mmCIF file of C-alpha atoms and ligand atoms in Angstrom:
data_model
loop_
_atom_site.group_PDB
_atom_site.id
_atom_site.type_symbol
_atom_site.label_atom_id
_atom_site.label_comp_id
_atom_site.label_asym_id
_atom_site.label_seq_id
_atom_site.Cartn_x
_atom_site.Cartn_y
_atom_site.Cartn_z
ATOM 1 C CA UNK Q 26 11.265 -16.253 -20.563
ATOM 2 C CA UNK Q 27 11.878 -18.992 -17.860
ATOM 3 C CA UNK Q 28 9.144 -20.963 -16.250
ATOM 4 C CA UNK Q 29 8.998 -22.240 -13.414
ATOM 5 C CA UNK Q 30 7.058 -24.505 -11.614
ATOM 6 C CA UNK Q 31 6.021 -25.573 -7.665
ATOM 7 C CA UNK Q 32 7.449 -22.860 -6.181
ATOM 8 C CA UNK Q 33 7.084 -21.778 -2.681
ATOM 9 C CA UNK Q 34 5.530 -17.755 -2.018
ATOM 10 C CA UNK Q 35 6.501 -17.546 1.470
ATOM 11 C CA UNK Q 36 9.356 -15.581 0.664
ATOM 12 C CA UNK Q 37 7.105 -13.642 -1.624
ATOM 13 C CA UNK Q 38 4.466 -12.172 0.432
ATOM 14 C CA UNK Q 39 5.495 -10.015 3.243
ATOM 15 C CA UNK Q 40 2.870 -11.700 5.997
ATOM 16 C CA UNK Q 41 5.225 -14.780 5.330
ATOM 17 C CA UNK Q 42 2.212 -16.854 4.413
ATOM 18 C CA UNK Q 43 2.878 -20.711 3.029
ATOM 19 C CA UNK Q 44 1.222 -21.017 -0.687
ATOM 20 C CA UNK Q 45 2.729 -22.458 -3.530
ATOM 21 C CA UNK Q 46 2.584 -21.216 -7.036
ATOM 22 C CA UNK Q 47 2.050 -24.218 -9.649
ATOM 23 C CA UNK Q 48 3.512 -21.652 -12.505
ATOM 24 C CA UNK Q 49 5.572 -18.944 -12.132
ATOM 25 C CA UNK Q 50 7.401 -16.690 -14.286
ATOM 26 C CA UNK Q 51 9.467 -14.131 -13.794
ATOM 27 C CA UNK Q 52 8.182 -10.549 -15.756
ATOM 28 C CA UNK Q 53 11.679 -8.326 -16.750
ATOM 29 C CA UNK Q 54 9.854 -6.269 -19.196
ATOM 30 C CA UNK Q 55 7.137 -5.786 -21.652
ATOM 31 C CA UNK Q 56 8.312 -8.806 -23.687
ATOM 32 C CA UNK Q 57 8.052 -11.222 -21.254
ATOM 33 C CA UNK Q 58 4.555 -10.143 -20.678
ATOM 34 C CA UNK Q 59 4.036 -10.658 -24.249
ATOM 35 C CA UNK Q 60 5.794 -13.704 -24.320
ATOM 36 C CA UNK Q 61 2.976 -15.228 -21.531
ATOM 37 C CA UNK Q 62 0.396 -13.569 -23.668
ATOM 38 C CA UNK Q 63 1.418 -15.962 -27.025
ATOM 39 C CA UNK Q 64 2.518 -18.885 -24.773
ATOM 40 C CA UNK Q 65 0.285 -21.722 -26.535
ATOM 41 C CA UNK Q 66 -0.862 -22.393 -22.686
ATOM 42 C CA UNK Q 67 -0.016 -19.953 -20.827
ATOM 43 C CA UNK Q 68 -1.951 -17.457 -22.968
ATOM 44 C CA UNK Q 69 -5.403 -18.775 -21.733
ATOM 45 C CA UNK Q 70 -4.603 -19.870 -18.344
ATOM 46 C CA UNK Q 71 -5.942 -17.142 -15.245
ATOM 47 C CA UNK Q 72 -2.848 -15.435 -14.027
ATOM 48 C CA UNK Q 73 -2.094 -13.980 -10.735
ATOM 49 C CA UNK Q 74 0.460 -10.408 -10.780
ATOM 50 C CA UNK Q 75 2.596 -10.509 -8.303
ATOM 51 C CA UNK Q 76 4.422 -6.882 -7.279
ATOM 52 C CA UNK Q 77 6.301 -7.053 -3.945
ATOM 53 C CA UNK Q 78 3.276 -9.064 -1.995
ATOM 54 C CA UNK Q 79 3.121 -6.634 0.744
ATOM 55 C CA UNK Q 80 -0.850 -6.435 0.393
ATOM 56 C CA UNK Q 81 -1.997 -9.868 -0.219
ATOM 57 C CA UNK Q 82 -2.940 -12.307 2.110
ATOM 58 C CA UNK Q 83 -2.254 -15.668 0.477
ATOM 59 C CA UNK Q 84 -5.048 -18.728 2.065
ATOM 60 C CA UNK Q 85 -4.306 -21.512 -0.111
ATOM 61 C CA UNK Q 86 -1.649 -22.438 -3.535
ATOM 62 C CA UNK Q 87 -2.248 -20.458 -6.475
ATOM 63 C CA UNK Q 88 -3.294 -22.246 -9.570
ATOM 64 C CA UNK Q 89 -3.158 -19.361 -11.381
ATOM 65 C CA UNK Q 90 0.334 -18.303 -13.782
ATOM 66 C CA UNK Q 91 1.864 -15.986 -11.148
ATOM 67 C CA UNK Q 92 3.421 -13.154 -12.574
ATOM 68 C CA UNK Q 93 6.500 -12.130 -10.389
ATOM 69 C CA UNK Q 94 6.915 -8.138 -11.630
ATOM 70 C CA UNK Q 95 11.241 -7.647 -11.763
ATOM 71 C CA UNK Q 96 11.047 -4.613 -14.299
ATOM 72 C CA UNK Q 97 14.186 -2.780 -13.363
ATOM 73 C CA UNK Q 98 15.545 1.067 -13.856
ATOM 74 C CA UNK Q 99 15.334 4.095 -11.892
ATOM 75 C CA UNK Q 100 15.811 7.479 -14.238
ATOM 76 C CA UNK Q 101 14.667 11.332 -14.722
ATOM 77 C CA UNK Q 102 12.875 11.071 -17.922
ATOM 78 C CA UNK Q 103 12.413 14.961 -18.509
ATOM 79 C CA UNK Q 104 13.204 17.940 -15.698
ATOM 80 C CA UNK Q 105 10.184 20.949 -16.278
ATOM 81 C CA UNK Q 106 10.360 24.591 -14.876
ATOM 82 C CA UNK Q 107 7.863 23.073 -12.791
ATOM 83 C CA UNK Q 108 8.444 19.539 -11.763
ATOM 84 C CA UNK Q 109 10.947 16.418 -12.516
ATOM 85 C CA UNK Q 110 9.070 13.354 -14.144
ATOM 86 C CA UNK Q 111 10.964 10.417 -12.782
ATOM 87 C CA UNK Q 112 10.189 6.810 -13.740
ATOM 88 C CA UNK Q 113 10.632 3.385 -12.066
ATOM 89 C CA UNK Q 114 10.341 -0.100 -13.058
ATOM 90 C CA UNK Q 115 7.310 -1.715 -11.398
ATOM 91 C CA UNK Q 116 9.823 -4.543 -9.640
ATOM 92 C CA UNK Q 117 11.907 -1.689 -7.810
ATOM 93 C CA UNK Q 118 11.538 -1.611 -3.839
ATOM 94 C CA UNK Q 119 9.738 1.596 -3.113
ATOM 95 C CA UNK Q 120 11.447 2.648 -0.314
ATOM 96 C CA UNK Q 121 14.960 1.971 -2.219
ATOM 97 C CA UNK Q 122 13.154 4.486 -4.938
ATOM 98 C CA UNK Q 123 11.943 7.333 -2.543
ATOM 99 C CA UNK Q 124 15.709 7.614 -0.782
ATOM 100 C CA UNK Q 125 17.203 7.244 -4.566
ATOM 101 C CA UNK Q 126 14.644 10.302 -5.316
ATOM 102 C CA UNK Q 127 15.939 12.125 -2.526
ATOM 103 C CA UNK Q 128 19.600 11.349 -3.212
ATOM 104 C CA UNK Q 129 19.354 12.912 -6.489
ATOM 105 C CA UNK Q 130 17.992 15.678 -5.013
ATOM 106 C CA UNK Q 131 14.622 15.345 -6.504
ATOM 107 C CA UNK Q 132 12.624 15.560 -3.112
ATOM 108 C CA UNK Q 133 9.015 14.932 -2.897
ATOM 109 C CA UNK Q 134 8.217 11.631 -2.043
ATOM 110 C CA UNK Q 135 9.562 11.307 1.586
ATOM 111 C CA UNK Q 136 6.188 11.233 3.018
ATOM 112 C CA UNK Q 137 6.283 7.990 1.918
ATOM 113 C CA UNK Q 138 8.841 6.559 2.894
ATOM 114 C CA UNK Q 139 9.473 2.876 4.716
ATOM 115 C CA UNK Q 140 5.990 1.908 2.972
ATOM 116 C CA UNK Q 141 6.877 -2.022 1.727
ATOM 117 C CA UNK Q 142 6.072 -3.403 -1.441
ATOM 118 C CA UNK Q 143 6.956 -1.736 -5.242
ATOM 119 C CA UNK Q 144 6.776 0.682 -7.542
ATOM 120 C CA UNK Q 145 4.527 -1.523 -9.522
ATOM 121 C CA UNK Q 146 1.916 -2.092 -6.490
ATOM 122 C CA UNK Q 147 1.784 1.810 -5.668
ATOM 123 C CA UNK Q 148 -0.490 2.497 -7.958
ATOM 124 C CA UNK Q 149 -2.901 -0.422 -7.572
ATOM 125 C CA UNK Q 150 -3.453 0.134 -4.078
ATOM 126 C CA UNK Q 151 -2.906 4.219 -3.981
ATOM 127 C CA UNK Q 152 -0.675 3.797 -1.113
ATOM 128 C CA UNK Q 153 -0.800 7.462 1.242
ATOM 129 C CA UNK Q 154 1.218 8.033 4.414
ATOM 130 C CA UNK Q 155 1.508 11.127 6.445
ATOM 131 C CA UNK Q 156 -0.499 13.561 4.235
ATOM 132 C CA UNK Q 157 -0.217 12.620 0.959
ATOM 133 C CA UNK Q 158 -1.139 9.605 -1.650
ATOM 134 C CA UNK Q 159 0.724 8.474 -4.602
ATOM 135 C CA UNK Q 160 -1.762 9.959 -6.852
ATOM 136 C CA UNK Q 161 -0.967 13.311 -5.539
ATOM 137 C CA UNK Q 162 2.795 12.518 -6.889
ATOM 138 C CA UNK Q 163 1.239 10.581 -10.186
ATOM 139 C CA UNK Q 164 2.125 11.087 -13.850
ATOM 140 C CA UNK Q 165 1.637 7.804 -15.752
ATOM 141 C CA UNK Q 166 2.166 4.418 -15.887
ATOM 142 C CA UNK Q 167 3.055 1.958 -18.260
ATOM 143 C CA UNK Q 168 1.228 -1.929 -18.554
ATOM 144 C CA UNK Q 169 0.528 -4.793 -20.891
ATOM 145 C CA UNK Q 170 -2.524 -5.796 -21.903
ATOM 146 C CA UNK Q 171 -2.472 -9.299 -20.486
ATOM 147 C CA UNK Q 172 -5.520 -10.596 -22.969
ATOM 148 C CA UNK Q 173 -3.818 -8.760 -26.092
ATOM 149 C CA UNK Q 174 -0.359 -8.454 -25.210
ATOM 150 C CA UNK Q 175 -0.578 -4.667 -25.971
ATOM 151 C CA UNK Q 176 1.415 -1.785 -24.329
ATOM 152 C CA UNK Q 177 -0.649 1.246 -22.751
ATOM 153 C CA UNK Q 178 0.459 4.453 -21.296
ATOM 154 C CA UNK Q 179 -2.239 5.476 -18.781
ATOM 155 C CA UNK Q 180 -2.604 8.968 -17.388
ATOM 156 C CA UNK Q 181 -4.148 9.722 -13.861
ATOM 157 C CA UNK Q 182 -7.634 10.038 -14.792
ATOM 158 C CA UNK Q 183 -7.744 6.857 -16.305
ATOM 159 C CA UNK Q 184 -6.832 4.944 -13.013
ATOM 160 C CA UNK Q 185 -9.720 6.105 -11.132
ATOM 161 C CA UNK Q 186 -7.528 6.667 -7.758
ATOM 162 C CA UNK Q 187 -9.498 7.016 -4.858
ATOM 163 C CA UNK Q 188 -8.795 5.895 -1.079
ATOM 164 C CA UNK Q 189 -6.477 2.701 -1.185
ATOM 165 C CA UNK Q 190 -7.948 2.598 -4.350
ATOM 166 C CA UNK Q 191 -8.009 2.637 -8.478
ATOM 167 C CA UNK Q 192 -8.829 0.689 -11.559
ATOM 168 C CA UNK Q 193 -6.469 -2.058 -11.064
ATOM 169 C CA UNK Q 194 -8.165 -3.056 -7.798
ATOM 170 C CA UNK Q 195 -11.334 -3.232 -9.905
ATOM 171 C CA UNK Q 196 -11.489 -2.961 -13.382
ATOM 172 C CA UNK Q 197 -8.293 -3.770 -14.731
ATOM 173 C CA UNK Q 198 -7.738 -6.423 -12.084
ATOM 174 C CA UNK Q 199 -5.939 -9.109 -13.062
ATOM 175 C CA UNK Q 200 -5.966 -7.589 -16.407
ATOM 176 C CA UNK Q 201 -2.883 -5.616 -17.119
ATOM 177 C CA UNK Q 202 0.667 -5.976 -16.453
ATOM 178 C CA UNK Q 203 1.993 -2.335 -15.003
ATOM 179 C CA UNK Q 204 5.757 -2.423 -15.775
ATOM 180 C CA UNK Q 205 6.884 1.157 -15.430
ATOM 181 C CA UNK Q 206 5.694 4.063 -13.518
ATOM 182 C CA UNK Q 207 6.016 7.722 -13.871
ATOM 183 C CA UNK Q 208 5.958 10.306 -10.523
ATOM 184 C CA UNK Q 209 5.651 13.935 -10.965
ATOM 185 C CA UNK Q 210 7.742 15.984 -7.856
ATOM 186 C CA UNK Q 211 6.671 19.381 -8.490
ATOM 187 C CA UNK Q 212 9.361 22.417 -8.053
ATOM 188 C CA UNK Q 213 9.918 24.142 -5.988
ATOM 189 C CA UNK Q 214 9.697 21.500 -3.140
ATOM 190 C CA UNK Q 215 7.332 22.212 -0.066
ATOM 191 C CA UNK Q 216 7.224 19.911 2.668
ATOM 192 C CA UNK Q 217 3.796 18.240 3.727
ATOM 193 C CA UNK Q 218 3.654 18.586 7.227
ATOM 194 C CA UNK Q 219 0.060 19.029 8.345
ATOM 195 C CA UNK Q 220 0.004 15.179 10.052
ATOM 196 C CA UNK Q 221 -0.349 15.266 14.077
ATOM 197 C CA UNK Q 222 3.015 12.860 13.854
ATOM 198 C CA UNK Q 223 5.018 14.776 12.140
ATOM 199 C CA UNK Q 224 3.674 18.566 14.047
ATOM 200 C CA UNK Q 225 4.694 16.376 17.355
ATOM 201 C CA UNK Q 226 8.283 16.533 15.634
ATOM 202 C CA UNK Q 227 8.568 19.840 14.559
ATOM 203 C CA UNK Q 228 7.331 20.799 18.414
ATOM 204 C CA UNK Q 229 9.831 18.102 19.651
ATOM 205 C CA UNK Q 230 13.012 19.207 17.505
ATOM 206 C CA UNK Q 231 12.397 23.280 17.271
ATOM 207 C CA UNK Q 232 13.313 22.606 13.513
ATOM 208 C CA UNK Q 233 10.285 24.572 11.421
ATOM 209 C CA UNK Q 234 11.345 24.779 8.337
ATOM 210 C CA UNK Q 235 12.717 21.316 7.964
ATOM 211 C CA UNK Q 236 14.551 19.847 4.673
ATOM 212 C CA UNK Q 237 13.441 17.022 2.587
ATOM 213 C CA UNK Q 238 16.228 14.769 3.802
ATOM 214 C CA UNK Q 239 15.194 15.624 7.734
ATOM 215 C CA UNK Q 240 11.835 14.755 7.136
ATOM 216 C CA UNK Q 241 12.429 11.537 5.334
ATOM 217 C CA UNK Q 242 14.197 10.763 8.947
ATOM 218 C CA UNK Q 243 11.248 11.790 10.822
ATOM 219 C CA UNK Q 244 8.952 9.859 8.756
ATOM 220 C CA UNK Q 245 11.627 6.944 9.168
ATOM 221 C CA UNK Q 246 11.411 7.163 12.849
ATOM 222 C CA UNK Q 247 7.470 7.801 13.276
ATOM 223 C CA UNK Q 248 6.739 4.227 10.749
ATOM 224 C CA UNK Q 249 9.559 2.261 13.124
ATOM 225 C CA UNK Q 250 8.186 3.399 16.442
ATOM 226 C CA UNK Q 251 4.593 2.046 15.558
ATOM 227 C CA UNK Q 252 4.834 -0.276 12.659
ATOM 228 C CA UNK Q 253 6.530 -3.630 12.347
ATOM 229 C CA UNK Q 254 9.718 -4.153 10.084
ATOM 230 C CA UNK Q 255 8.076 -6.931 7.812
ATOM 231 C CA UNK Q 256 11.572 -7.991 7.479
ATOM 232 C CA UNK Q 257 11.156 -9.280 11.388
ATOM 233 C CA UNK Q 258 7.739 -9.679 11.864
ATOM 234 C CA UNK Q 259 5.654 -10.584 9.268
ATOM 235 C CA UNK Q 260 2.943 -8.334 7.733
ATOM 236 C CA UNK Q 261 0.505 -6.428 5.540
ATOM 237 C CA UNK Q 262 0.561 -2.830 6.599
ATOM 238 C CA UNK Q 263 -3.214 -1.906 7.725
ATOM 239 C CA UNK Q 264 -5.210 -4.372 7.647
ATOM 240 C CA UNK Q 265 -8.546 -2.867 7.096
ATOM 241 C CA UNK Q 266 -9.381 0.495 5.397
ATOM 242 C CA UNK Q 267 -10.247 3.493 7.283
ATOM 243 C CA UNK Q 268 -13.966 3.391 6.755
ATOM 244 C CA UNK Q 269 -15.886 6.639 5.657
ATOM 245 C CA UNK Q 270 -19.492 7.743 7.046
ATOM 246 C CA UNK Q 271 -21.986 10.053 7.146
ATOM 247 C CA UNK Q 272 -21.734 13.591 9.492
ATOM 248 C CA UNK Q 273 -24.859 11.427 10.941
ATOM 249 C CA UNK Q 274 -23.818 7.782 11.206
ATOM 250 C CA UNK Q 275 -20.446 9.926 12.984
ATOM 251 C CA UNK Q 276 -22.392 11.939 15.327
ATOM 252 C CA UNK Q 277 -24.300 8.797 15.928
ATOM 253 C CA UNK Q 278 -21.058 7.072 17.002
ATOM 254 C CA UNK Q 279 -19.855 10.207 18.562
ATOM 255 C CA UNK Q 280 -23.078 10.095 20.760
ATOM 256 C CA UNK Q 281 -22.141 6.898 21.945
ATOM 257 C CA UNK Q 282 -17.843 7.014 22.228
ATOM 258 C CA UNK Q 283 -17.223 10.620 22.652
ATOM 259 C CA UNK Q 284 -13.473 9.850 22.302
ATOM 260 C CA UNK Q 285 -13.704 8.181 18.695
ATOM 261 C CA UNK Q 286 -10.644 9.352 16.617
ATOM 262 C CA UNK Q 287 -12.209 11.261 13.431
ATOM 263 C CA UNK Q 288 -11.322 13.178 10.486
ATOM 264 C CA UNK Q 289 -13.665 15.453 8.366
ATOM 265 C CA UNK Q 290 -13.063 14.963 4.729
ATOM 266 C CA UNK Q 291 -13.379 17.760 2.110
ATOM 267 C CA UNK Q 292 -16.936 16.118 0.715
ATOM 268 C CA UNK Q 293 -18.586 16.348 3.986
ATOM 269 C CA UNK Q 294 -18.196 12.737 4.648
ATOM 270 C CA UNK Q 295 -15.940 11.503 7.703
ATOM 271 C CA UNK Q 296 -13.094 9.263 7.933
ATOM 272 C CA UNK Q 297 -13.131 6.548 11.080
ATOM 273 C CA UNK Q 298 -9.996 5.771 12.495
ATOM 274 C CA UNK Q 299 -10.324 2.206 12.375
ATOM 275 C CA UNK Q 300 -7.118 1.574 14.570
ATOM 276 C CA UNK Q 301 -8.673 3.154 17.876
ATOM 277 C CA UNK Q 302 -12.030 1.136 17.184
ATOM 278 C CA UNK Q 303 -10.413 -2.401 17.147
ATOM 279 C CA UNK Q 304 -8.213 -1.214 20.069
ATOM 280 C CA UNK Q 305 -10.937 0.111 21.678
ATOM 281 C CA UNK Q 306 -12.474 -3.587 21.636
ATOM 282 C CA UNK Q 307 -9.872 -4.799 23.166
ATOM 283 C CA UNK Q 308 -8.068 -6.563 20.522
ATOM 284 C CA UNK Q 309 -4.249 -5.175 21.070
ATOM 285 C CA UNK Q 310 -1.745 -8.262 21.015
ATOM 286 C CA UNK Q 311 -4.810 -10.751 20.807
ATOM 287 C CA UNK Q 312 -4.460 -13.466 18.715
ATOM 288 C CA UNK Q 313 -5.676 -16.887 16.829
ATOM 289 C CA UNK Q 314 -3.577 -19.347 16.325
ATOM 290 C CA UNK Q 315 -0.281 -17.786 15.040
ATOM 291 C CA UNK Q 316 -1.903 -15.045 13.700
ATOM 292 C CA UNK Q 317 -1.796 -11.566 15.972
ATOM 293 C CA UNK Q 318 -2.588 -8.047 16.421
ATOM 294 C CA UNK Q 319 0.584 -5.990 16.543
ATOM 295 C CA UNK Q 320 0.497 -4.470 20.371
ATOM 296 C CA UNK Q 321 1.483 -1.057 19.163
ATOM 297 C CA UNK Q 322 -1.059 -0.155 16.321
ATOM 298 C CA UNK Q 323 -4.370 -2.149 15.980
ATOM 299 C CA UNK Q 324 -4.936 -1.806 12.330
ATOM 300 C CA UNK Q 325 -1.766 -3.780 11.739
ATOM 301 C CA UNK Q 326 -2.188 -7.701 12.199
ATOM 302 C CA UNK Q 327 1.243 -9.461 12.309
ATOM 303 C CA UNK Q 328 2.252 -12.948 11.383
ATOM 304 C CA UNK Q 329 4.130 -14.471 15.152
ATOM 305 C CA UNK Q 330 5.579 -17.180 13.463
ATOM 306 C CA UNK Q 331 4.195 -19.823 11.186
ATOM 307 C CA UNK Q 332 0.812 -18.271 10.709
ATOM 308 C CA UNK Q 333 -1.471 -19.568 7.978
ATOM 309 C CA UNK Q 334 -3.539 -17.474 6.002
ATOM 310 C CA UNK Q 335 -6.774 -19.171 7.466
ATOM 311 C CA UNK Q 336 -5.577 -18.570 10.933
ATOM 312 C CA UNK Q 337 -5.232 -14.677 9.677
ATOM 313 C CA UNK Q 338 -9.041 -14.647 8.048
ATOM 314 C CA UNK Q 339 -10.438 -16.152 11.201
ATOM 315 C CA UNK Q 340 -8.938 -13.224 13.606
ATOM 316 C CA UNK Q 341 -10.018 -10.485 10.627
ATOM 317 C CA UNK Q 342 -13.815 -11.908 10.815
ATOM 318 C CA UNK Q 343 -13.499 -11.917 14.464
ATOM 319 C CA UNK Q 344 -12.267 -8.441 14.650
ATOM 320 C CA UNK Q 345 -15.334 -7.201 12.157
ATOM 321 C CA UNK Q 346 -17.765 -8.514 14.249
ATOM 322 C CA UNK Q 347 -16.759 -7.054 17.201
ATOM 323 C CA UNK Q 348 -16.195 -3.788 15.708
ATOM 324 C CA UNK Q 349 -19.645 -4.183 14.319
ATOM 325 C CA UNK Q 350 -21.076 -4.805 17.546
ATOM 326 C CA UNK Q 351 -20.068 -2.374 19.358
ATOM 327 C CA UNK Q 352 -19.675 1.015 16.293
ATOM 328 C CA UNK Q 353 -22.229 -0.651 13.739
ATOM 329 C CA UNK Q 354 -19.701 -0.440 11.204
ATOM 330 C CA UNK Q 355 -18.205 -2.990 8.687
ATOM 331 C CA UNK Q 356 -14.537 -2.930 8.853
ATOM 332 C CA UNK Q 357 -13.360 -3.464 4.966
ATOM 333 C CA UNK Q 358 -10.108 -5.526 4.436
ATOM 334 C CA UNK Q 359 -7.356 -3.406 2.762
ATOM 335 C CA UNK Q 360 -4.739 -6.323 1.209
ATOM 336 C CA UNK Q 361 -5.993 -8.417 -1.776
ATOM 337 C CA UNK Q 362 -7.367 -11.799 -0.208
ATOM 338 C CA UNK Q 363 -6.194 -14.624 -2.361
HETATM 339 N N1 EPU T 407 -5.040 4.555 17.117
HETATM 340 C C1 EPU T 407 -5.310 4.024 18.349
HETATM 341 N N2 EPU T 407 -4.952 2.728 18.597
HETATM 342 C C2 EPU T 407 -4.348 1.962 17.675
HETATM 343 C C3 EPU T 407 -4.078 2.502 16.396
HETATM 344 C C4 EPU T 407 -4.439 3.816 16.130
HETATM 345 O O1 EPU T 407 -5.865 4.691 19.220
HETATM 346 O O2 EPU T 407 -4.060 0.812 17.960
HETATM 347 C C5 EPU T 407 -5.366 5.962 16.857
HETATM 348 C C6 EPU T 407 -4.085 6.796 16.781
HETATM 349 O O3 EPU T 407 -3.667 7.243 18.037
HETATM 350 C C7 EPU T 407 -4.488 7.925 15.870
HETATM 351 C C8 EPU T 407 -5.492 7.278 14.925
HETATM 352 O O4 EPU T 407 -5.950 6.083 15.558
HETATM 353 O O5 EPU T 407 -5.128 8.938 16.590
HETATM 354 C C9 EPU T 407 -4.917 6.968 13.549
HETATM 355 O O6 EPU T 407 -3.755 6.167 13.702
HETATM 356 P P1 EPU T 407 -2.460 6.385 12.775
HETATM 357 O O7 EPU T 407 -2.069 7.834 12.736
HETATM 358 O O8 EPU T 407 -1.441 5.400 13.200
HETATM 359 O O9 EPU T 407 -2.935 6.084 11.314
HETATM 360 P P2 EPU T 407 -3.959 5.005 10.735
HETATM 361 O O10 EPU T 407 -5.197 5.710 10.325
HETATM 362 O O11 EPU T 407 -4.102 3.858 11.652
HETATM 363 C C10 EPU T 407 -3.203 5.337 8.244
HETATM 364 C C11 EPU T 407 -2.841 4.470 7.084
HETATM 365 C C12 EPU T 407 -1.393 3.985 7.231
HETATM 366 C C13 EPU T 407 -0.494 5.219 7.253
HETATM 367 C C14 EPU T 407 -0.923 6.109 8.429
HETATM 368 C C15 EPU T 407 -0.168 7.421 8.426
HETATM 369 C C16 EPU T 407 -4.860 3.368 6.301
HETATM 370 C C17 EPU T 407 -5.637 2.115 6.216
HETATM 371 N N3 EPU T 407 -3.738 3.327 7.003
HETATM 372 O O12 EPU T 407 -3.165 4.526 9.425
HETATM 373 O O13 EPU T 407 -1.076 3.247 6.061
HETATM 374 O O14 EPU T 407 0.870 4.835 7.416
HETATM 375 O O15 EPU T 407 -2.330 6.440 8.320
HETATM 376 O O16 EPU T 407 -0.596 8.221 7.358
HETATM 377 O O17 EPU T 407 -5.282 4.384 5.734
HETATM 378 C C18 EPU T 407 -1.062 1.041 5.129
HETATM 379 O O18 EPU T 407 -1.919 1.412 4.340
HETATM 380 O O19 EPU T 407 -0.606 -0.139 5.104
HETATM 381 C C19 EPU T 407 -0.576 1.949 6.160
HETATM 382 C C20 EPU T 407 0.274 1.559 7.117
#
């Protein structure tokens, strides 16, 4: 287990934020976890886990131990009549992970493809594109105990997924180390195309019955046409969650801004597009300081070179009021605000 110390997160967090880590070590499996968890200092001190930092927005240095996940591996751990079970290490790049899937020819996670970070952060944060969520795809995970050093296997009930959600947002946060993850791709494949995007392609190409591989490609195309490559332009995917109302507080709005993007969920409560409300204020290519709004999606703020994380928080709070002012509704950050 190496340790290291003073060392710069910019290349860390995909917003390209400056913060520096006074601690850092590098996990490769369950034994350096351990390792941190026995460390005479290390053992008490707070720690910070670290996946691909695609979802954090980094304000100031970290005097936390950060915990940079690099768990390796990419296998089929068992192949049922009704599903392959295939497991990643938490440090794998997801998107290298969905096209290995693919290659292998076990299809099923192509929806979600292009989405930055890894395998590790999936789960913490839910992540969902185009129709489905990773704990649609979800079989277990593996973590360490970071106050006992134990391994756990948890199933899917135990990590409470919900919207860009689950126990290691809440419960478990900061808590547990998750160093491998297990995806069920159920058999025989059926493609998930019910997403206005991806019916605009089908209508586009004539191609109906499309294969897993085509729409991989489609969903390839659809994230690059509205979404920045963090690799050039610095980012955190949406910024804020979709928020979800009442039928009233949304025929309330509705009332008001009879063009307000919608979606009625299976509960009865609706989903917001949050995206058309902060365009819809006006707030398209705006920005404070270095920190912007990306012209072609709204939810999306983007880093225009040398942003700090303060200038970032300032145009967030300024973008929740005026979304409150004019829709009465709180706009709730998605990435992890450090
Ligand atoms: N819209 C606008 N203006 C904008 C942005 C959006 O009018 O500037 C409208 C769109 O035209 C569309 C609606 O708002 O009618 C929704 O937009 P979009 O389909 O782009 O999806 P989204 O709700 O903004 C969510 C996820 C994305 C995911 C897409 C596709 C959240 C917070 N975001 O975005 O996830 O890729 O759906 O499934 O749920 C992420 O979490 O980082 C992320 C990128």
């Amino acid at each position: 287990m190496q340790i290291e110390s003073g060392i710069s997160l910019k290349p860390y967090n995909t917003f390209g934020l400056p913060a520096v880590a006074h601690t850092l070590v590098r996990v490769a499996g369950d034994a350096d976890v351990r390792g941190v968890v026995d460390h005479p200092q290390l053992g008490r001190a707070a720690k910070f886990i670290l996946g691909g930092g695609s979802n954090i927005i980094l304000t100031r240095d970290m005097p936390q131990v950060v915990l940079k996940v690099e768990v390796r591996g990419m296998q089929l751990v068992e192949e049922r009549a009704d599903a392959w079970i295939v497991e990643a290490g938490a440090g794998e790049n997801w998107h290298e992970f969905v096209a290995y899937t693919l290659a292998q020819g076990w299809p099923g996670l192509e929806n979600l493809a292009l989405i930055p970070g890894t395998v590790g952060a999936s789960p913490v944060q839910n992540i969902g594109a185009y129709g489905i969520e990773l704990a649609d795809r979800f079989e277990s995970l593996d973590a360490v105990d970071l106050m006992t050093g134990r391994g756990v296997t948890l199933g899917k009930e135990t990590c409470g997924f919900g919207y860009r959600q689950s126990v290691f947002k809440n419960l478990l946060a900061g808590r547990s180390v998750i160093t491998r993850v297990r995806f069920r791709l159920p058999k025989p494949w059926q493609p998930v195309l019910g997403y206005l995007d991806l019916e605009r392609k089908i209508h586009e190409t004539g191609i109906t019955a499309p294969s897993a591989q085509q729409v991989f490609d489609w969903i390839c195309a659809i994230r690059r046409a509205k979404l920045p490559d963090p690799g050039a332009i610095g980012n955190a995917g949406s910024f804020f969650k979709n928020p979800i109302v009442t039928p009233e507080q949304c025929r309330d709005i509705i009332g008001r801004d009879p063009e307000i993007v919608h979606y009625p969920l299976p509960d009865g409560s609706v989903k917001l597009a949050a995206g058309w409300m902060i365009d819809a204020c006006g707030w398209k290519g705006k920005h404070v300081g270095q920190a912007g709004v990306y012209e072609k999606q709204a939810l999306v703020l983007v880093n225009r070179g040398g942003a700090i994380g303060s200038e970032v928080m300032l145009l967030a709070t300024a973008i929740q009021e005026s979304v409150y002012g004019r829709f009465g509704i709180r706009l709730e950050p998605e990435p992890v605000v450090v």
